[in-house]
């Protein structure tokens, strides 16, 4: 009898253990399925119902392929009834700004798009904001800095002090100019200035086409100046002072149900894949022997802007 009782107790313990491991296995499988869905489908998971799509554009602007694809999926999604661009950026490359501007205009051709400026929308950040059909900014937001620049170091003086001399053979005088290893020639300076002015005229044309301003008024504002949200409203660089509430109200005026949920469309694979991503800042940090969180340090010191290629439309104090 004692043996039977012991056997029954052992069976019950075994059942409990089996139940525990079965539940654990189901939970692990569920987490794995959710992670796989996030990896493959990203922002599309769980947003099949009608909603207002929110897209955050922050930090340094480059030709972000993931963002461009996300905007294209938003354009094609029948569930998206309106779009809010949440912008907080000092700008970036002109090519990056141009690509995102064009993508936003394609979305705006089919759905109402409003830009909501946070702390900052300057240079290429402002370029993207005006791609929307309505721009909202806080009273103390920083807006503007319409212009283009190229920056490069000149270490020739340091090389002289160290006794370092650079020898070069090139096919023509302007090849690989300007060079950080020697003073910029007048011809190289003229070449770069010609490029800058051409892109500057293009930027002015965008502002003129998207804002209720004459060419003369845009040129007067396009001297690199930045403005508060209140000043920008007065100068017609934005349409309204406010935040997301005002942005949703504007979408309502365009026939979008204001009671729809606002759902942020995030980058694909965010969460699982983010553990495997390496930004330029973290790579630089590791090369310098800094800890893993050095990416944030490098961003705070603005070193990321040193690694931008091409012409730059960027505001930084």
GROMACS .gro file of C-alpha atoms in nm:
model
  317
    1UNK     CA    1   0.000   0.000   0.000
    2UNK     CA    2   0.284   0.234   0.087
    3UNK     CA    3   0.449   0.161  -0.246
    4UNK     CA    4   0.126   0.241  -0.436
    5UNK     CA    5   0.084   0.568  -0.247
    6UNK     CA    6   0.444   0.661  -0.326
    7UNK     CA    7   0.387   0.575  -0.694
    8UNK     CA    8   0.079   0.798  -0.705
    9UNK     CA    9   0.268   1.086  -0.545
   10UNK     CA   10   0.555   1.041  -0.791
   11UNK     CA   11   0.309   1.039  -1.085
   12UNK     CA   12   0.147   1.360  -0.964
   13UNK     CA   13   0.487   1.527  -0.930
   14UNK     CA   14   0.581   1.409  -1.277
   15UNK     CA   15   0.252   1.546  -1.419
   16UNK     CA   16   0.317   1.883  -1.254
   17UNK     CA   17   0.667   1.894  -1.400
   18UNK     CA   18   0.540   1.795  -1.744
   19UNK     CA   19   0.265   2.060  -1.723
   20UNK     CA   20   0.522   2.323  -1.624
   21UNK     CA   21   0.756   2.238  -1.910
   22UNK     CA   22   0.468   2.220  -2.161
   23UNK     CA   23   0.348   2.568  -2.059
   24UNK     CA   24   0.705   2.698  -2.075
   25UNK     CA   25   0.751   2.544  -2.420
   26UNK     CA   26   0.428   2.706  -2.542
   27UNK     CA   27   0.540   3.046  -2.405
   28UNK     CA   28   0.879   3.015  -2.571
   29UNK     CA   29   0.716   2.916  -2.900
   30UNK     CA   30   0.477   3.215  -2.875
   31UNK     CA   31   0.767   3.452  -2.809
   32UNK     CA   32   0.957   3.298  -3.101
   33UNK     CA   33   0.660   3.340  -3.335
   34UNK     CA   34   0.612   3.701  -3.223
   35UNK     CA   35   0.982   3.773  -3.273
   36UNK     CA   36   0.978   3.612  -3.617
   37UNK     CA   37   0.669   3.812  -3.713
   38UNK     CA   38   0.838   4.130  -3.596
   39UNK     CA   39   1.149   4.039  -3.794
   40UNK     CA   40   0.969   3.967  -4.118
   41UNK     CA   41   0.670   4.203  -4.101
   42UNK     CA   42   0.784   4.474  -3.857
   43UNK     CA   43   0.538   4.762  -3.836
   44UNK     CA   44   0.265   4.580  -4.033
   45UNK     CA   45   0.192   4.344  -3.741
   46UNK     CA   46  -0.136   4.426  -3.571
   47UNK     CA   47  -0.224   4.737  -3.772
   48UNK     CA   48  -0.471   4.599  -4.022
   49UNK     CA   49  -0.755   4.820  -3.896
   50UNK     CA   50  -0.803   5.177  -4.010
   51UNK     CA   51  -0.567   5.417  -3.834
   52UNK     CA   52  -0.349   5.727  -3.860
   53UNK     CA   53   0.013   5.634  -3.929
   54UNK     CA   54   0.287   5.815  -3.741
   55UNK     CA   55   0.644   5.818  -3.871
   56UNK     CA   56   0.928   5.953  -3.655
   57UNK     CA   57   1.216   6.121  -3.839
   58UNK     CA   58   1.485   6.202  -3.588
   59UNK     CA   59   1.857   6.264  -3.569
   60UNK     CA   60   2.092   6.297  -3.864
   61UNK     CA   61   1.920   6.258  -4.201
   62UNK     CA   62   2.075   6.027  -4.460
   63UNK     CA   63   1.934   5.823  -4.748
   64UNK     CA   64   1.755   5.582  -4.514
   65UNK     CA   65   1.638   5.286  -4.723
   66UNK     CA   66   1.429   5.144  -4.439
   67UNK     CA   67   1.243   5.474  -4.396
   68UNK     CA   68   1.182   5.505  -4.770
   69UNK     CA   69   1.038   5.153  -4.782
   70UNK     CA   70   0.823   5.226  -4.478
   71UNK     CA   71   0.677   5.536  -4.644
   72UNK     CA   72   0.604   5.331  -4.955
   73UNK     CA   73   0.422   5.065  -4.750
   74UNK     CA   74   0.223   5.340  -4.581
   75UNK     CA   75   0.129   5.479  -4.922
   76UNK     CA   76   0.003   5.139  -5.035
   77UNK     CA   77  -0.175   5.043  -4.712
   78UNK     CA   78  -0.555   5.085  -4.737
   79UNK     CA   79  -0.571   5.090  -4.355
   80UNK     CA   80  -0.377   5.417  -4.335
   81UNK     CA   81  -0.617   5.709  -4.363
   82UNK     CA   82  -0.376   5.989  -4.272
   83UNK     CA   83  -0.009   6.039  -4.186
   84UNK     CA   84   0.174   6.236  -3.918
   85UNK     CA   85   0.546   6.301  -3.971
   86UNK     CA   86   0.703   6.359  -3.630
   87UNK     CA   87   1.023   6.550  -3.703
   88UNK     CA   88   1.310   6.628  -3.468
   89UNK     CA   89   1.625   6.670  -3.674
   90UNK     CA   90   1.907   6.921  -3.734
   91UNK     CA   91   1.927   6.805  -4.096
   92UNK     CA   92   2.182   6.591  -4.277
   93UNK     CA   93   2.281   6.520  -4.636
   94UNK     CA   94   2.100   6.694  -4.919
   95UNK     CA   95   2.060   6.359  -5.098
   96UNK     CA   96   1.896   6.210  -4.789
   97UNK     CA   97   1.662   6.507  -4.760
   98UNK     CA   98   1.576   6.494  -5.130
   99UNK     CA   99   1.496   6.120  -5.123
  100UNK     CA  100   1.269   6.150  -4.819
  101UNK     CA  101   1.106   6.468  -4.957
  102UNK     CA  102   1.014   6.286  -5.279
  103UNK     CA  103   0.883   5.982  -5.085
  104UNK     CA  104   0.663   6.203  -4.865
  105UNK     CA  105   0.522   6.382  -5.170
  106UNK     CA  106   0.426   6.044  -5.319
  107UNK     CA  107   0.239   5.957  -5.000
  108UNK     CA  108   0.074   6.302  -4.991
  109UNK     CA  109  -0.056   6.249  -5.345
  110UNK     CA  110  -0.285   5.977  -5.205
  111UNK     CA  111  -0.332   6.050  -4.832
  112UNK     CA  112  -0.331   6.370  -4.621
  113UNK     CA  113   0.010   6.423  -4.457
  114UNK     CA  114   0.088   6.664  -4.174
  115UNK     CA  115   0.429   6.740  -4.019
  116UNK     CA  116   0.457   6.782  -3.645
  117UNK     CA  117   0.783   6.953  -3.546
  118UNK     CA  118   0.928   6.870  -3.206
  119UNK     CA  119   1.238   7.044  -3.076
  120UNK     CA  120   1.401   7.098  -3.414
  121UNK     CA  121   1.337   7.088  -3.788
  122UNK     CA  122   1.629   7.262  -3.953
  123UNK     CA  123   1.793   7.242  -4.294
  124UNK     CA  124   1.712   6.899  -4.446
  125UNK     CA  125   1.477   6.845  -4.150
  126UNK     CA  126   1.277   7.149  -4.258
  127UNK     CA  127   1.299   7.033  -4.620
  128UNK     CA  128   1.118   6.712  -4.521
  129UNK     CA  129   0.861   6.902  -4.312
  130UNK     CA  130   0.750   7.114  -4.608
  131UNK     CA  131   0.695   6.799  -4.814
  132UNK     CA  132   0.380   6.759  -4.604
  133UNK     CA  133   0.065   6.962  -4.675
  134UNK     CA  134   0.051   7.122  -4.329
  135UNK     CA  135   0.331   7.202  -4.083
  136UNK     CA  136   0.269   7.229  -3.708
  137UNK     CA  137   0.541   7.335  -3.462
  138UNK     CA  138   0.562   7.426  -3.095
  139UNK     CA  139   0.601   7.791  -3.001
  140UNK     CA  140   0.961   7.730  -2.900
  141UNK     CA  141   1.055   7.477  -3.169
  142UNK     CA  142   1.358   7.564  -3.383
  143UNK     CA  143   1.274   7.592  -3.753
  144UNK     CA  144   1.460   7.704  -4.065
  145UNK     CA  145   1.831   7.713  -4.148
  146UNK     CA  146   1.760   7.700  -4.520
  147UNK     CA  147   2.092   7.647  -4.692
  148UNK     CA  148   2.370   7.407  -4.794
  149UNK     CA  149   2.733   7.372  -4.686
  150UNK     CA  150   3.049   7.171  -4.736
  151UNK     CA  151   3.307   7.145  -4.459
  152UNK     CA  152   3.649   6.987  -4.472
  153UNK     CA  153   3.959   7.012  -4.252
  154UNK     CA  154   4.293   7.165  -4.352
  155UNK     CA  155   4.574   6.981  -4.172
  156UNK     CA  156   4.853   7.114  -4.395
  157UNK     CA  157   4.984   7.340  -4.115
  158UNK     CA  158   5.004   7.044  -3.877
  159UNK     CA  159   5.183   6.837  -4.144
  160UNK     CA  160   5.443   7.113  -4.183
  161UNK     CA  161   5.507   7.113  -3.808
  162UNK     CA  162   5.545   6.734  -3.806
  163UNK     CA  163   5.766   6.735  -4.115
  164UNK     CA  164   5.518   6.534  -4.323
  165UNK     CA  165   5.496   6.597  -4.697
  166UNK     CA  166   5.233   6.457  -4.933
  167UNK     CA  167   5.331   6.360  -5.286
  168UNK     CA  168   5.056   6.312  -5.546
  169UNK     CA  169   5.018   6.250  -5.916
  170UNK     CA  170   4.674   6.313  -6.066
  171UNK     CA  171   4.511   6.341  -6.406
  172UNK     CA  172   4.396   6.703  -6.368
  173UNK     CA  173   4.431   6.991  -6.119
  174UNK     CA  174   4.078   6.956  -5.975
  175UNK     CA  175   4.092   6.580  -5.922
  176UNK     CA  176   4.037   6.495  -5.552
  177UNK     CA  177   3.994   6.862  -5.462
  178UNK     CA  178   3.954   7.006  -5.206
  179UNK     CA  179   4.216   6.812  -5.014
  180UNK     CA  180   4.269   6.830  -4.638
  181UNK     CA  181   4.642   6.791  -4.694
  182UNK     CA  182   4.702   7.126  -4.864
  183UNK     CA  183   4.544   7.475  -4.878
  184UNK     CA  184   4.244   7.500  -5.109
  185UNK     CA  185   4.320   7.654  -5.448
  186UNK     CA  186   4.101   7.928  -5.594
  187UNK     CA  187   3.988   7.691  -5.872
  188UNK     CA  188   3.885   7.424  -5.621
  189UNK     CA  189   3.704   7.682  -5.407
  190UNK     CA  190   3.515   7.808  -5.715
  191UNK     CA  191   3.417   7.451  -5.810
  192UNK     CA  192   3.276   7.375  -5.463
  193UNK     CA  193   3.099   7.710  -5.444
  194UNK     CA  194   2.933   7.643  -5.780
  195UNK     CA  195   2.799   7.311  -5.646
  196UNK     CA  196   2.682   7.475  -5.324
  197UNK     CA  197   2.496   7.753  -5.505
  198UNK     CA  198   2.328   7.508  -5.743
  199UNK     CA  199   2.196   7.299  -5.452
  200UNK     CA  200   2.104   7.618  -5.265
  201UNK     CA  201   1.893   7.737  -5.560
  202UNK     CA  202   1.727   7.395  -5.569
  203UNK     CA  203   1.646   7.416  -5.196
  204UNK     CA  204   1.502   7.768  -5.238
  205UNK     CA  205   1.288   7.637  -5.523
  206UNK     CA  206   1.145   7.366  -5.298
  207UNK     CA  207   1.053   7.618  -5.029
  208UNK     CA  208   0.901   7.853  -5.286
  209UNK     CA  209   0.689   7.572  -5.434
  210UNK     CA  210   0.568   7.441  -5.097
  211UNK     CA  211   0.514   7.759  -4.894
  212UNK     CA  212   0.293   8.065  -4.959
  213UNK     CA  213   0.598   8.283  -5.021
  214UNK     CA  214   0.740   8.468  -5.320
  215UNK     CA  215   1.092   8.399  -5.448
  216UNK     CA  216   1.212   8.727  -5.298
  217UNK     CA  217   1.061   8.641  -4.959
  218UNK     CA  218   1.221   8.296  -4.959
  219UNK     CA  219   1.564   8.434  -5.050
  220UNK     CA  220   1.536   8.685  -4.764
  221UNK     CA  221   1.469   8.398  -4.520
  222UNK     CA  222   1.723   8.158  -4.674
  223UNK     CA  223   2.033   8.312  -4.519
  224UNK     CA  224   2.081   8.025  -4.277
  225UNK     CA  225   1.871   8.188  -4.005
  226UNK     CA  226   1.677   7.979  -3.755
  227UNK     CA  227   1.345   8.082  -3.601
  228UNK     CA  228   1.120   7.987  -3.313
  229UNK     CA  229   0.785   7.831  -3.397
  230UNK     CA  230   0.610   8.164  -3.333
  231UNK     CA  231   0.853   8.349  -3.561
  232UNK     CA  232   0.823   8.077  -3.826
  233UNK     CA  233   0.443   8.112  -3.821
  234UNK     CA  234   0.471   8.486  -3.873
  235UNK     CA  235   0.714   8.433  -4.162
  236UNK     CA  236   0.488   8.163  -4.316
  237UNK     CA  237   0.746   7.888  -4.280
  238UNK     CA  238   0.489   7.683  -4.085
  239UNK     CA  239   0.107   7.678  -4.084
  240UNK     CA  240   0.012   7.640  -3.719
  241UNK     CA  241   0.147   7.642  -3.364
  242UNK     CA  242   0.073   7.325  -3.169
  243UNK     CA  243   0.145   6.954  -3.143
  244UNK     CA  244  -0.014   6.619  -3.222
  245UNK     CA  245  -0.361   6.734  -3.118
  246UNK     CA  246  -0.353   7.013  -3.376
  247UNK     CA  247  -0.204   6.778  -3.635
  248UNK     CA  248  -0.493   6.532  -3.587
  249UNK     CA  249  -0.744   6.817  -3.604
  250UNK     CA  250  -0.601   6.921  -3.941
  251UNK     CA  251  -0.628   6.562  -4.067
  252UNK     CA  252  -0.992   6.576  -3.951
  253UNK     CA  253  -1.047   6.880  -4.172
  254UNK     CA  254  -0.932   6.663  -4.463
  255UNK     CA  255  -1.192   6.394  -4.395
  256UNK     CA  256  -0.991   6.168  -4.164
  257UNK     CA  257  -1.181   6.038  -3.861
  258UNK     CA  258  -1.013   6.207  -3.563
  259UNK     CA  259  -1.110   5.915  -3.338
  260UNK     CA  260  -0.886   5.674  -3.527
  261UNK     CA  261  -0.589   5.538  -3.335
  262UNK     CA  262  -0.250   5.693  -3.402
  263UNK     CA  263  -0.007   5.405  -3.457
  264UNK     CA  264   0.365   5.461  -3.502
  265UNK     CA  265   0.516   5.268  -3.789
  266UNK     CA  266   0.858   5.164  -3.662
  267UNK     CA  267   1.156   5.022  -3.850
  268UNK     CA  268   1.129   4.660  -3.953
  269UNK     CA  269   1.289   4.409  -3.722
  270UNK     CA  270   1.308   4.656  -3.436
  271UNK     CA  271   1.353   4.465  -3.115
  272UNK     CA  272   1.516   4.139  -3.223
  273UNK     CA  273   1.726   4.271  -3.508
  274UNK     CA  274   1.831   4.579  -3.315
  275UNK     CA  275   2.058   4.356  -3.105
  276UNK     CA  276   2.255   4.275  -3.418
  277UNK     CA  277   2.271   4.626  -3.561
  278UNK     CA  278   2.591   4.832  -3.543
  279UNK     CA  279   2.570   5.204  -3.605
  280UNK     CA  280   2.862   5.413  -3.723
  281UNK     CA  281   2.893   5.558  -3.374
  282UNK     CA  282   2.924   5.220  -3.202
  283UNK     CA  283   3.181   5.100  -3.455
  284UNK     CA  284   3.385   5.415  -3.401
  285UNK     CA  285   3.351   5.375  -3.025
  286UNK     CA  286   3.477   5.015  -3.035
  287UNK     CA  287   3.771   5.119  -3.253
  288UNK     CA  288   3.863   5.376  -2.989
  289UNK     CA  289   3.829   5.119  -2.712
  290UNK     CA  290   3.519   5.284  -2.565
  291UNK     CA  291   3.236   5.086  -2.398
  292UNK     CA  292   2.920   4.974  -2.581
  293UNK     CA  293   2.726   5.284  -2.477
  294UNK     CA  294   2.983   5.505  -2.654
  295UNK     CA  295   2.739   5.539  -2.946
  296UNK     CA  296   2.526   5.772  -2.732
  297UNK     CA  297   2.831   5.967  -2.619
  298UNK     CA  298   2.950   6.015  -2.976
  299UNK     CA  299   2.604   6.129  -3.087
  300UNK     CA  300   2.584   6.380  -2.802
  301UNK     CA  301   2.915   6.532  -2.902
  302UNK     CA  302   2.797   6.555  -3.265
  303UNK     CA  303   3.084   6.351  -3.406
  304UNK     CA  304   2.840   6.162  -3.629
  305UNK     CA  305   2.818   6.462  -3.860
  306UNK     CA  306   3.187   6.423  -3.944
  307UNK     CA  307   3.106   6.103  -4.130
  308UNK     CA  308   2.836   6.241  -4.362
  309UNK     CA  309   2.918   6.207  -4.731
  310UNK     CA  310   2.826   6.460  -4.998
  311UNK     CA  311   2.669   6.803  -4.967
  312UNK     CA  312   2.520   6.876  -4.628
  313UNK     CA  313   2.209   7.068  -4.530
  314UNK     CA  314   2.261   7.085  -4.158
  315UNK     CA  315   2.220   7.324  -3.867
  316UNK     CA  316   2.453   7.299  -3.572
  317UNK     CA  317   2.570   7.565  -3.326
   0.00000   0.00000   0.00000
